[in-house]
mmCIF file of C-alpha atoms and ligand atoms in Angstrom:
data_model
loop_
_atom_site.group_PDB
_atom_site.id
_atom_site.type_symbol
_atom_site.label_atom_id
_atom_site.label_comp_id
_atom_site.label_asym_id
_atom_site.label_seq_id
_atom_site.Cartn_x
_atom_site.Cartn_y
_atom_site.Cartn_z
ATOM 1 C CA UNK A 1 -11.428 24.334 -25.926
ATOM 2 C CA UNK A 2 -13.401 22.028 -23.799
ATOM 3 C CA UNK A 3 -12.384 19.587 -21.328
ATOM 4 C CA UNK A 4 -14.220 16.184 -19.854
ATOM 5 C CA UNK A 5 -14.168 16.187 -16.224
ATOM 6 C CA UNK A 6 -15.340 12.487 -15.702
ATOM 7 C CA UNK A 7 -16.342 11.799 -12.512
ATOM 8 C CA UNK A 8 -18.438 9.906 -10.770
ATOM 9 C CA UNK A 9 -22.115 11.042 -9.658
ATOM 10 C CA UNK A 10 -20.803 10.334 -6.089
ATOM 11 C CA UNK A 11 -17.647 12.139 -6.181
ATOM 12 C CA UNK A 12 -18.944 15.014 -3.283
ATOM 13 C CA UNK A 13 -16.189 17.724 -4.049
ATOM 14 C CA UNK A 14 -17.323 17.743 -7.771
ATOM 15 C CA UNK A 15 -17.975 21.448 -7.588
ATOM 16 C CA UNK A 16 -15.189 22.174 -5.927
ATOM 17 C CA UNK A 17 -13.071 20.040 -8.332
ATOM 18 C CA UNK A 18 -14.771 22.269 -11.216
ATOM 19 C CA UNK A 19 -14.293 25.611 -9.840
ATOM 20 C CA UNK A 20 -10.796 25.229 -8.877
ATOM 21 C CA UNK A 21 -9.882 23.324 -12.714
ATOM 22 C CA UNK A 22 -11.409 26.431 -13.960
ATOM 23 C CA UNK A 23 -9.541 28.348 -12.196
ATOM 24 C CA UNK A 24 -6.048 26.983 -13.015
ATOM 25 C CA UNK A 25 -7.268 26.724 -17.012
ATOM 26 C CA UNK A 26 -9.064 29.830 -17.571
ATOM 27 C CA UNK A 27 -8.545 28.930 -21.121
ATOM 28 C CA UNK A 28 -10.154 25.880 -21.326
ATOM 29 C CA UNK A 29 -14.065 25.016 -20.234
ATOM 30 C CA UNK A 30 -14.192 22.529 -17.935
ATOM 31 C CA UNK A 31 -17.573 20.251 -18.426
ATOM 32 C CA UNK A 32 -18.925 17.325 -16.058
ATOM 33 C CA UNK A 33 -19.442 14.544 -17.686
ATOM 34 C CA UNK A 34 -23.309 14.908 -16.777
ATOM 35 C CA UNK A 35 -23.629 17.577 -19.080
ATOM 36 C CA UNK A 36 -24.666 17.404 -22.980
ATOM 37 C CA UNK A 37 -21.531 17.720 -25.079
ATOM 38 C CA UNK A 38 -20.312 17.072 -28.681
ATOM 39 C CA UNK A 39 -18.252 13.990 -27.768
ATOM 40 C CA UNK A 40 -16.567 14.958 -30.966
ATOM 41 C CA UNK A 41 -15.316 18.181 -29.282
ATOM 42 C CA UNK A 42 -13.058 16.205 -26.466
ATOM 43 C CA UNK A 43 -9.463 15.517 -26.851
ATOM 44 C CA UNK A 44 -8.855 15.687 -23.372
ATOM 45 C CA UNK A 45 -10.159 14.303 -20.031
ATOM 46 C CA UNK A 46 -10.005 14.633 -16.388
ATOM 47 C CA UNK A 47 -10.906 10.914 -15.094
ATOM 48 C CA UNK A 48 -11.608 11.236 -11.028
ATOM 49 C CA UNK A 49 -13.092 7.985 -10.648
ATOM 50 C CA UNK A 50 -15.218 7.805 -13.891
ATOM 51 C CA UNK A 51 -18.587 5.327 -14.449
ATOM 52 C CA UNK A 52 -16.878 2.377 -16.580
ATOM 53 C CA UNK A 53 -17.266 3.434 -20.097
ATOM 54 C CA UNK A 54 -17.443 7.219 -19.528
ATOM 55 C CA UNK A 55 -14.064 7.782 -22.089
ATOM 56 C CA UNK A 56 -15.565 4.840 -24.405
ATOM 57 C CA UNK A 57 -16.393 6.753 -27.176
ATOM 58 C CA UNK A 58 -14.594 10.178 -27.831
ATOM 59 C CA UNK A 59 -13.148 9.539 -31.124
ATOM 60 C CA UNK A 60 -11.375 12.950 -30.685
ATOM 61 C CA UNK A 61 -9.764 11.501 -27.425
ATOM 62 C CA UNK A 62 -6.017 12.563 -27.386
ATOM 63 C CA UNK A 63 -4.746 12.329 -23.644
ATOM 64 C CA UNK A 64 -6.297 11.551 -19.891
ATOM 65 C CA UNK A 65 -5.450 13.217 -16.836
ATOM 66 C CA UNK A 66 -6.013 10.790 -13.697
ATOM 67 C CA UNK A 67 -7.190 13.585 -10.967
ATOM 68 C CA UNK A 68 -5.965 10.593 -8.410
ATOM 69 C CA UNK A 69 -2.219 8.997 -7.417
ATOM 70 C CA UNK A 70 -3.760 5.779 -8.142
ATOM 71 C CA UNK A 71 -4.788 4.423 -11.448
ATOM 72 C CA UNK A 72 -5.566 0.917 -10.428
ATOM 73 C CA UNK A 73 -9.495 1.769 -10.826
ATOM 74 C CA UNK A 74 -8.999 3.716 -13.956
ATOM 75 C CA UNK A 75 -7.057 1.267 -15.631
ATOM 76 C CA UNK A 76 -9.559 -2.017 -14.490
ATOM 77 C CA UNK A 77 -12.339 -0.036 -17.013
ATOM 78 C CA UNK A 78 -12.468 -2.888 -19.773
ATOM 79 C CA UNK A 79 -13.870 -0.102 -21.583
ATOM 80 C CA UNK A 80 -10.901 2.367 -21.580
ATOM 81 C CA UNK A 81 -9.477 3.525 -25.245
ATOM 82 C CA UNK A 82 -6.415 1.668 -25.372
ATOM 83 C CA UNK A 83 -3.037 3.772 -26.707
ATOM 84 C CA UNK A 84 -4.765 6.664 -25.500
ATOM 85 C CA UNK A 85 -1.699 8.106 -22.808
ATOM 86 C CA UNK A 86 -2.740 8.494 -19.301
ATOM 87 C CA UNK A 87 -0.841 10.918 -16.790
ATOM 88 C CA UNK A 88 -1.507 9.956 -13.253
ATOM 89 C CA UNK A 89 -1.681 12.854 -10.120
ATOM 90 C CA UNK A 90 1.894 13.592 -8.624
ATOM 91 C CA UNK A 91 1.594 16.367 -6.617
ATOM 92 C CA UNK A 92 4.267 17.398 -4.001
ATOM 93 C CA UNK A 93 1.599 18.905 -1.699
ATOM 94 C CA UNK A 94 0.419 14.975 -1.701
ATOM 95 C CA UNK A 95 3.730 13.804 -0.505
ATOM 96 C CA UNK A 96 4.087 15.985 2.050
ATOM 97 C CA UNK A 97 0.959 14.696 3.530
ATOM 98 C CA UNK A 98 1.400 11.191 2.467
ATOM 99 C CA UNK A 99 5.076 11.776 4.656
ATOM 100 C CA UNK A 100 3.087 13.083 7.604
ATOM 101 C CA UNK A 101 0.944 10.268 7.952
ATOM 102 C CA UNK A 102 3.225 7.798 7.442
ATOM 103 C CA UNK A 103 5.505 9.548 10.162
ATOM 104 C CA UNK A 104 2.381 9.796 12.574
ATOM 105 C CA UNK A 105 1.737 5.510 11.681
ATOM 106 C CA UNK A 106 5.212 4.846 12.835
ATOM 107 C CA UNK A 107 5.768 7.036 15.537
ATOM 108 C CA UNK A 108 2.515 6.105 17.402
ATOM 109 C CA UNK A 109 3.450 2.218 16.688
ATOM 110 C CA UNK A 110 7.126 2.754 17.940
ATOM 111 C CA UNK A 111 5.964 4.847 21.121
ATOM 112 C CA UNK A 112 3.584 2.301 21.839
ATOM 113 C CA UNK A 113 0.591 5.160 21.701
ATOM 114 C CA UNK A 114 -2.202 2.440 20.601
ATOM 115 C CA UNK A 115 -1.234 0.300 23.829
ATOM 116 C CA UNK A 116 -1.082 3.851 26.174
ATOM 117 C CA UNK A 117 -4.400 4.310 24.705
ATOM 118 C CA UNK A 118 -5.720 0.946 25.226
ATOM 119 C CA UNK A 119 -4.346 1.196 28.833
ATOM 120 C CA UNK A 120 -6.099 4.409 29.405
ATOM 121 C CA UNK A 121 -9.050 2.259 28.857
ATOM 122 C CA UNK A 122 -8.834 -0.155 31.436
ATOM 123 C CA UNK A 123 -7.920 2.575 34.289
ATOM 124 C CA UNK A 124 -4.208 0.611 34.118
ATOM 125 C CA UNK A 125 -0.912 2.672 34.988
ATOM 126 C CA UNK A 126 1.832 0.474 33.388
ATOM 127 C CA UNK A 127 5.700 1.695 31.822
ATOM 128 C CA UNK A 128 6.241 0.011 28.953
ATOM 129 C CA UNK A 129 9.952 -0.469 27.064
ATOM 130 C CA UNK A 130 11.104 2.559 25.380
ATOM 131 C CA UNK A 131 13.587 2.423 22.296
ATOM 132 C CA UNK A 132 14.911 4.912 20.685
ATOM 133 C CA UNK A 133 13.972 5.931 16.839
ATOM 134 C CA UNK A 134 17.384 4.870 15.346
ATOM 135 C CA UNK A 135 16.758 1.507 16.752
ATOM 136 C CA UNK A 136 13.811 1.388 15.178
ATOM 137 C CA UNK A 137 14.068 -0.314 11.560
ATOM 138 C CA UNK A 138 11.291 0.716 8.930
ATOM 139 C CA UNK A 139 10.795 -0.610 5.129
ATOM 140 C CA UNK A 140 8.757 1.012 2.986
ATOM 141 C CA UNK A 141 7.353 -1.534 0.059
ATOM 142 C CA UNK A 142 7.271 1.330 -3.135
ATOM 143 C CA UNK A 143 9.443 3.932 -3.204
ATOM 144 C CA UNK A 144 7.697 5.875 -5.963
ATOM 145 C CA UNK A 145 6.564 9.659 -5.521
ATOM 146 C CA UNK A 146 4.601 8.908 -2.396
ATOM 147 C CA UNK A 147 6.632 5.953 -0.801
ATOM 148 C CA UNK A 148 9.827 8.016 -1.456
ATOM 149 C CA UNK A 149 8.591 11.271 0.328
ATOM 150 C CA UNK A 150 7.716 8.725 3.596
ATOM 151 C CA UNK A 151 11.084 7.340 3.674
ATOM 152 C CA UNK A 152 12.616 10.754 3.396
ATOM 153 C CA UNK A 153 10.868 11.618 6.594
ATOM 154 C CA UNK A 154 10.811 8.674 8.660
ATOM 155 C CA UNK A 155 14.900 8.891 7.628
ATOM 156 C CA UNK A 156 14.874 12.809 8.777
ATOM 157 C CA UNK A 157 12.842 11.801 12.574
ATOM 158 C CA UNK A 158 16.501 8.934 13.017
ATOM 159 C CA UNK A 159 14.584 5.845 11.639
ATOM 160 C CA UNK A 160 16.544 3.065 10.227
ATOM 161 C CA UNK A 161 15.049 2.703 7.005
ATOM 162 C CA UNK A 162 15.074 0.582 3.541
ATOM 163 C CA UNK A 163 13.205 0.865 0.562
ATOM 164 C CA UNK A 164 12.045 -1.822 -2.245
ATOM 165 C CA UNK A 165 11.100 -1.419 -5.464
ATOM 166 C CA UNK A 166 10.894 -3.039 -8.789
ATOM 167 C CA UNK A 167 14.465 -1.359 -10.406
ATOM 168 C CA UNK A 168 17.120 -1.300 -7.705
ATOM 169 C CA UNK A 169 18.221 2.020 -6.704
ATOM 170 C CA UNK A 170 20.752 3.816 -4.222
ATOM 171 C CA UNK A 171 19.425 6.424 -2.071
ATOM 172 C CA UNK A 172 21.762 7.844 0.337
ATOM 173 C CA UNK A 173 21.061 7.218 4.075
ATOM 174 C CA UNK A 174 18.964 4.353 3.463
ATOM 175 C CA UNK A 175 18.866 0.523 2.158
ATOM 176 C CA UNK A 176 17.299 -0.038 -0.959
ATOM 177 C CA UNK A 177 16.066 -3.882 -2.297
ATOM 178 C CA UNK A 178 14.541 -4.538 -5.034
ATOM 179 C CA UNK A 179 12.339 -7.103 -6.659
ATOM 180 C CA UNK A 180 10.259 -10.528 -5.147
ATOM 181 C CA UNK A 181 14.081 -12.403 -4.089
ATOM 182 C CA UNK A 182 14.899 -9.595 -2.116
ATOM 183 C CA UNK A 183 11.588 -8.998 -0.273
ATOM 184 C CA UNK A 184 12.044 -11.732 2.585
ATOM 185 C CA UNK A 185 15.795 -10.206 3.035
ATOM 186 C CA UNK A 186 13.969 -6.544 3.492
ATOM 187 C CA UNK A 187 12.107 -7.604 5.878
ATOM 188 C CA UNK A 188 13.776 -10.034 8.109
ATOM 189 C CA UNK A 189 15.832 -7.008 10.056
ATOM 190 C CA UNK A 190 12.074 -4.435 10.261
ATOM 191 C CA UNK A 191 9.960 -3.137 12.913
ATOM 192 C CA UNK A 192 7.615 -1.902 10.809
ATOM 193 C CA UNK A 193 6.297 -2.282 7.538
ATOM 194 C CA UNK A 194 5.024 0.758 5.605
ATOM 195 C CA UNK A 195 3.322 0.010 2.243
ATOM 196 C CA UNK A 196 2.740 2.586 -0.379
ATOM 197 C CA UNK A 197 3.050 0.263 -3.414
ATOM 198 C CA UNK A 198 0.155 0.605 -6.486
ATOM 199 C CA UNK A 199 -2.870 -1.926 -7.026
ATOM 200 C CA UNK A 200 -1.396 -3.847 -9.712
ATOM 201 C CA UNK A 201 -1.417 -7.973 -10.509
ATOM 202 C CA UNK A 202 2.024 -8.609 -8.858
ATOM 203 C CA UNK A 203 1.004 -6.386 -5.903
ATOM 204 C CA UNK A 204 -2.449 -7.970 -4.954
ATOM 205 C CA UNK A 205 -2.942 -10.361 -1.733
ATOM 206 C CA UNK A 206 0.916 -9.475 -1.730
ATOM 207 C CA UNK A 207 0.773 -8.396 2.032
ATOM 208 C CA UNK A 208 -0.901 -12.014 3.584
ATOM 209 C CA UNK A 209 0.635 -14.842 5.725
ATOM 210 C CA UNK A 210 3.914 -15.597 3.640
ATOM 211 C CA UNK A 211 5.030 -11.894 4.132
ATOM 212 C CA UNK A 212 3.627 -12.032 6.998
ATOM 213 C CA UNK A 213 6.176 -15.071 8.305
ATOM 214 C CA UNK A 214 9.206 -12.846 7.544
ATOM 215 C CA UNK A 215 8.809 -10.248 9.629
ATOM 216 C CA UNK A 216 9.887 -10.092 12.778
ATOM 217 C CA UNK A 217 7.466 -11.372 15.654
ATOM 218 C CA UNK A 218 5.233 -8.330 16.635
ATOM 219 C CA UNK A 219 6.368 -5.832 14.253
ATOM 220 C CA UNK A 220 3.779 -3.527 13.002
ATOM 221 C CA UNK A 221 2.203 -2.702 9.612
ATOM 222 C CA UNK A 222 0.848 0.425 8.316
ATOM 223 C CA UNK A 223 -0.925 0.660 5.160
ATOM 224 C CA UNK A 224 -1.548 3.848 3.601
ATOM 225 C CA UNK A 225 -1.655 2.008 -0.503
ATOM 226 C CA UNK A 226 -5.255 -0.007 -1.256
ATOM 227 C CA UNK A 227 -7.039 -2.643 0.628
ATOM 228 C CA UNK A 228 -6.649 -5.193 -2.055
ATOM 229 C CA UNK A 229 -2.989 -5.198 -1.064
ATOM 230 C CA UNK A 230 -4.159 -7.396 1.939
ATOM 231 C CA UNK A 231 -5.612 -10.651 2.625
ATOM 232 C CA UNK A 232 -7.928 -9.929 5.326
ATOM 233 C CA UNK A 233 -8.402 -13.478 6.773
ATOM 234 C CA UNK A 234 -4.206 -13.745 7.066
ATOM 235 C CA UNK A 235 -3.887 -10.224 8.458
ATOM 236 C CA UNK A 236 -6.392 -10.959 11.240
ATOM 237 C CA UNK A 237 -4.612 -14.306 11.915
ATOM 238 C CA UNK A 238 -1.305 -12.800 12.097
ATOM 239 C CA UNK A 239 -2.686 -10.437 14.915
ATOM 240 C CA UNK A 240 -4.383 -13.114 16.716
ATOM 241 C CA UNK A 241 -1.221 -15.111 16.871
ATOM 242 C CA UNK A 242 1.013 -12.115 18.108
ATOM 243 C CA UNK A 243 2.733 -12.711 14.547
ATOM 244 C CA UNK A 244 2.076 -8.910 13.819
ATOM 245 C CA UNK A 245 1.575 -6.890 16.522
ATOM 246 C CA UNK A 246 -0.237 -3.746 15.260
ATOM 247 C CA UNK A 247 -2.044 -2.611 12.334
ATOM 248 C CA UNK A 248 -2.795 0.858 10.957
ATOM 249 C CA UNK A 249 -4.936 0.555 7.965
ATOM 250 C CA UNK A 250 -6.338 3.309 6.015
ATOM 251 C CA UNK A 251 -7.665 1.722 2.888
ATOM 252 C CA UNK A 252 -9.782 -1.332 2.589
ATOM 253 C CA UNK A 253 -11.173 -4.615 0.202
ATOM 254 C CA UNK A 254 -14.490 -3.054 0.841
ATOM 255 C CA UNK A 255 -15.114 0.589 1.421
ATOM 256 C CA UNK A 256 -16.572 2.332 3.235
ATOM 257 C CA UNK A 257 -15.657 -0.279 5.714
ATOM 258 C CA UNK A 258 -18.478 -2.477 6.588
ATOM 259 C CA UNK A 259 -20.050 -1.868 10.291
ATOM 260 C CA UNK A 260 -19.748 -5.770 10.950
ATOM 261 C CA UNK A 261 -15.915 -5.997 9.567
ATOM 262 C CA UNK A 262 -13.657 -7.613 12.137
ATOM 263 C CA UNK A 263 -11.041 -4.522 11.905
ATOM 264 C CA UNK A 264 -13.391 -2.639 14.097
ATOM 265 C CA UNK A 265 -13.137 -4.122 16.964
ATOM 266 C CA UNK A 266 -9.681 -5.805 16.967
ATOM 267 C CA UNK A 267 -7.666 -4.501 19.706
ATOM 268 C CA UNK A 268 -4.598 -4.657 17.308
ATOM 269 C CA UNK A 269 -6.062 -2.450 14.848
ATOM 270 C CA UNK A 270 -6.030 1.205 14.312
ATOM 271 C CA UNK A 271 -9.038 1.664 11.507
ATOM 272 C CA UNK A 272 -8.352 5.231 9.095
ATOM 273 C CA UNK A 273 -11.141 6.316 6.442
ATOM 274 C CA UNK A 274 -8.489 6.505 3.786
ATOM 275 C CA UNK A 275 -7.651 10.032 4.666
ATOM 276 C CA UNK A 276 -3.795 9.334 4.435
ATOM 277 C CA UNK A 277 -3.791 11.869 1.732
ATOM 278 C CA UNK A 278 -7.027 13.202 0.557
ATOM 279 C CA UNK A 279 -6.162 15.144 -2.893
ATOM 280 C CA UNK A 280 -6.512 18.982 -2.342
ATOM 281 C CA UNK A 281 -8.234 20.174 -5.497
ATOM 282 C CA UNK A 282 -6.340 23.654 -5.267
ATOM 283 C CA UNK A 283 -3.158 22.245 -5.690
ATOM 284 C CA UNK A 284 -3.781 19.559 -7.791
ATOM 285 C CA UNK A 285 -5.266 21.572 -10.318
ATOM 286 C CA UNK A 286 -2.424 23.964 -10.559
ATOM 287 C CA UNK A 287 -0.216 20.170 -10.919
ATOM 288 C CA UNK A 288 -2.110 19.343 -13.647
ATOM 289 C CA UNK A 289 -2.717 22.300 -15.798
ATOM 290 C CA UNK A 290 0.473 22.385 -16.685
ATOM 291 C CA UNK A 291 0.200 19.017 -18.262
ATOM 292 C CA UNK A 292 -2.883 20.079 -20.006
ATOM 293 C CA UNK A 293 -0.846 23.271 -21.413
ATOM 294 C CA UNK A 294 1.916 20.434 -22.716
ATOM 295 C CA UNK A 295 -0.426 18.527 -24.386
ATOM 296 C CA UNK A 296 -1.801 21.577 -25.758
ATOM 297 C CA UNK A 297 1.435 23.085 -27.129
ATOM 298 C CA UNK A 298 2.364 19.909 -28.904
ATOM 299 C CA UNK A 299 4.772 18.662 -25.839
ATOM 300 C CA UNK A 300 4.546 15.640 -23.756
ATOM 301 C CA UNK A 301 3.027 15.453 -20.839
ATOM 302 C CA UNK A 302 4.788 14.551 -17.918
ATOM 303 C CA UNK A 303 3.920 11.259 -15.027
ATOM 304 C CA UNK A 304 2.581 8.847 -17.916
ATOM 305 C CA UNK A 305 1.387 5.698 -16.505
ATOM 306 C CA UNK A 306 3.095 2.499 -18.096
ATOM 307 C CA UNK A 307 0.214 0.410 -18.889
ATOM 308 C CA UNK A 308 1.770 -2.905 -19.585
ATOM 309 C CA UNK A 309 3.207 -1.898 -15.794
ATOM 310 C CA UNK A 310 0.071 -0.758 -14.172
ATOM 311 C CA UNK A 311 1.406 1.978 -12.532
HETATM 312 P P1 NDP B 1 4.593 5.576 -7.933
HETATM 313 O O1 NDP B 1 4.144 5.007 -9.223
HETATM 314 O O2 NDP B 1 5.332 6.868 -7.940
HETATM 315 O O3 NDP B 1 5.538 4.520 -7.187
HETATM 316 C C1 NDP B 1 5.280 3.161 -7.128
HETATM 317 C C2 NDP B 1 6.479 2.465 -6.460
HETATM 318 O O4 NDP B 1 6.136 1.110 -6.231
HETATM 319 C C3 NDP B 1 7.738 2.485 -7.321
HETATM 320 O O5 NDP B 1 8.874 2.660 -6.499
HETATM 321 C C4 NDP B 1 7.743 1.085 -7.927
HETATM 322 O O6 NDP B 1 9.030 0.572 -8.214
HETATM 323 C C5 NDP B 1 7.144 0.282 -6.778
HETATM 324 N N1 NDP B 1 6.558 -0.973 -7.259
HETATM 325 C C6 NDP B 1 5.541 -1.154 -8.134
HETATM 326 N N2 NDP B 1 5.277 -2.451 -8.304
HETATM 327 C C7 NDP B 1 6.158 -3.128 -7.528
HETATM 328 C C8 NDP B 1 6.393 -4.497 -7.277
HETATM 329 N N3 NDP B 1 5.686 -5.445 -7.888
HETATM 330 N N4 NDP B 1 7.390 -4.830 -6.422
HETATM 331 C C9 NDP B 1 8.144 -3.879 -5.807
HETATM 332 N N5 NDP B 1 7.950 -2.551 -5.993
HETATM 333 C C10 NDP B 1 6.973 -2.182 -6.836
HETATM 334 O O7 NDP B 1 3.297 5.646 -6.994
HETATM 335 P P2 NDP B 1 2.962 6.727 -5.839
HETATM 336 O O8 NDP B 1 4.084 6.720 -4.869
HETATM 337 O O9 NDP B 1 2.571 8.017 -6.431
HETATM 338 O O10 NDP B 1 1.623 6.090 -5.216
HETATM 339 C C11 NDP B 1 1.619 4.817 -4.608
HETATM 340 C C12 NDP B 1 0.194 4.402 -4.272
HETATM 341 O O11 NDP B 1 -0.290 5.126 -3.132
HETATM 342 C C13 NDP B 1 -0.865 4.703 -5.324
HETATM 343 O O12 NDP B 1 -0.821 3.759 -6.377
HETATM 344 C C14 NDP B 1 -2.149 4.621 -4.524
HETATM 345 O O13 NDP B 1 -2.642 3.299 -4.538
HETATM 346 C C15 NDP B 1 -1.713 4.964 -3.100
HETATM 347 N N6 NDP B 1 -2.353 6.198 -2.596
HETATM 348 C C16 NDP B 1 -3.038 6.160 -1.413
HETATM 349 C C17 NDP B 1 -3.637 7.307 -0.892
HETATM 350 C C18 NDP B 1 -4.354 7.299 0.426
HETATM 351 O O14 NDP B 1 -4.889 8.328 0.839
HETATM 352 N N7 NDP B 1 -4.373 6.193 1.148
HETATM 353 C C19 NDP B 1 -3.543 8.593 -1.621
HETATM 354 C C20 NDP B 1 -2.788 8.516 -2.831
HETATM 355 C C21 NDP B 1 -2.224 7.361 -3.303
HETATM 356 P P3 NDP B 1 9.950 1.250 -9.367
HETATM 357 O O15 NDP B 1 10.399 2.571 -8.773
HETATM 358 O O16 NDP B 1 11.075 0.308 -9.491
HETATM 359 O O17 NDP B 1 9.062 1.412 -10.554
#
């Protein structure tokens, strides 16, 4: 049986991606989208950023496998075969690294590294205050797959740390809110704000100047989720005003990140090349064979996105 892998021409790993699909479906042959096919022949496809309109029109189309965490591109393709059911990536090797990162954010804004750094600079020998990680409060906005694994961690290294969701939850060790009331409550008590929520329409421009006013002056803000999740302009005046005090920012509005862009040069700012957690394509693959073998076998597949959600 044959499988789409529908990519775009710029996705650099595309090889790779193929080779190690293969690999983990020795069964199935995996075909770039580039390639001449029977579009009759496809009931399943891997979408890894896909040209709009690449799953328009395979009338045999049965399931989609998102080869990323985030659908939010995916799902903005007008084009897409609606009722068609769309798994999205959730691979525990992801976490992991997601959990890393989002340790390394916090750490390095909570031991003041960016300021020892700027410091270094300038030739300047100063102490500044030290606290200690339990004094140290932390909310992650999404606790999903990704945002759950962070808080996990940060919890583990003796943060104090909250979580808020959509649907409320209780996690042990940790404060949960949930829902737009109980945002400004999250984050009146926080040192640092992690977001790992998804691109969707309640989530856009949702990290700009009114969330921005509930935080505590100079608390810091790491965000490992999209750019979109940002308004620029009110980040940069939050920083400029001493509102925020530091920024770690891995994804962008626009990226790559433009050479002119403000970020670069701020001396608040700590610019990433959304590397937070790149997907590996070895153990992706292996994730989601097994929800090409359900599929297969008649089952369902598991990590469905909820359209009318967007996530
Ligand atoms: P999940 O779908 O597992 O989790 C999403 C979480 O966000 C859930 O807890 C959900 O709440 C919460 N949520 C969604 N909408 C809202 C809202 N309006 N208000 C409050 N909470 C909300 O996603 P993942 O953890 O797997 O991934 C999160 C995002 O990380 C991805 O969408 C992607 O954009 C980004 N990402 C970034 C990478 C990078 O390298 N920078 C790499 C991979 C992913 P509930 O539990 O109640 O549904």
């Amino acid at each position: 049986m044959t499988i789409l892998l529908a990519a775009n021409a710029q996705t650099e790993d595309i090889t790779t991606w193929r080779s190690e699909l293969q690999a983990a479906l020795p069964e199935e042959r995996i075909l770039p989208v580039d390639e001449v096919f029977d579009p009759s022949s496809i009931e399943i496809a891997f979408a890894a950023n896909p040209p709009p309109g690449a799953m328009a029109n395979l009338p045999s189309l049965k399931f989609i496998q998102s080869l990323w965490a985030g659908v939010d591109s995916l799902l903005a393709d007008q084009t897409l075969p609606a009722r068609i059911p769309i798994a999205r990536l959730v691979d525990p090797a992801m976490a992991a690294t997601m959990a890393e990162t989002a340790l390394l954010c916090v750490l390095a804004i909570h031991r003041r590294l960016f300021q020892y750094i700027r410091q270094q600079e300038e030739r300047q020998w100063r102490q500044l205050p030290q606290v200690c990680a339990a004094e140290v409060g932390v909310l992650v906005l999404g606790m999903g797959r990704l945002g759950g694994a962070c808080a996990h961690r940060l919890l583990r290294h003796g943060y104090r740390v909250a979580g808020w969701s959509t649907r409320p939850s209780e996690l042990e060790g940790m404060k949960t809110y949930a829902g737009a009331a109980e945002l400004p409550g999250a984050l009146a008590d926080v040192d640092v704000v992690v977001n790992l929520l998804p691109l969707t329409d309640a989530t856009r421009g949702l990290l700009a100047k009114p969330m921005f006013d509930h935080m505590r002056p100079g608390a810091g803000l790491v965000n490992l989720a999209r750019g979109a999740h940002v308004l620029e302009r009110d980040l940069l005046d939050a920083l400029d005003r001493d509102r925020l005090g530091h920024a770690v920012l891995d994804v962008f509005e626009t990226e790559p990140l433009p050479s002119d862009h403000p970020f670069w040069d701020h001396p608040k700012v700590v610019v990433l090349p959304h590397v937070a957690a790149l997907t590996d394509p070895r153990t992706a693959s292996r994730v989601v064979a097994e929800n090409v073998r359900a599929v297969r076998a008649g089952r369902t597949p598991v990590n469905l996105v909820d359209r009318a959600r967007g996530y």
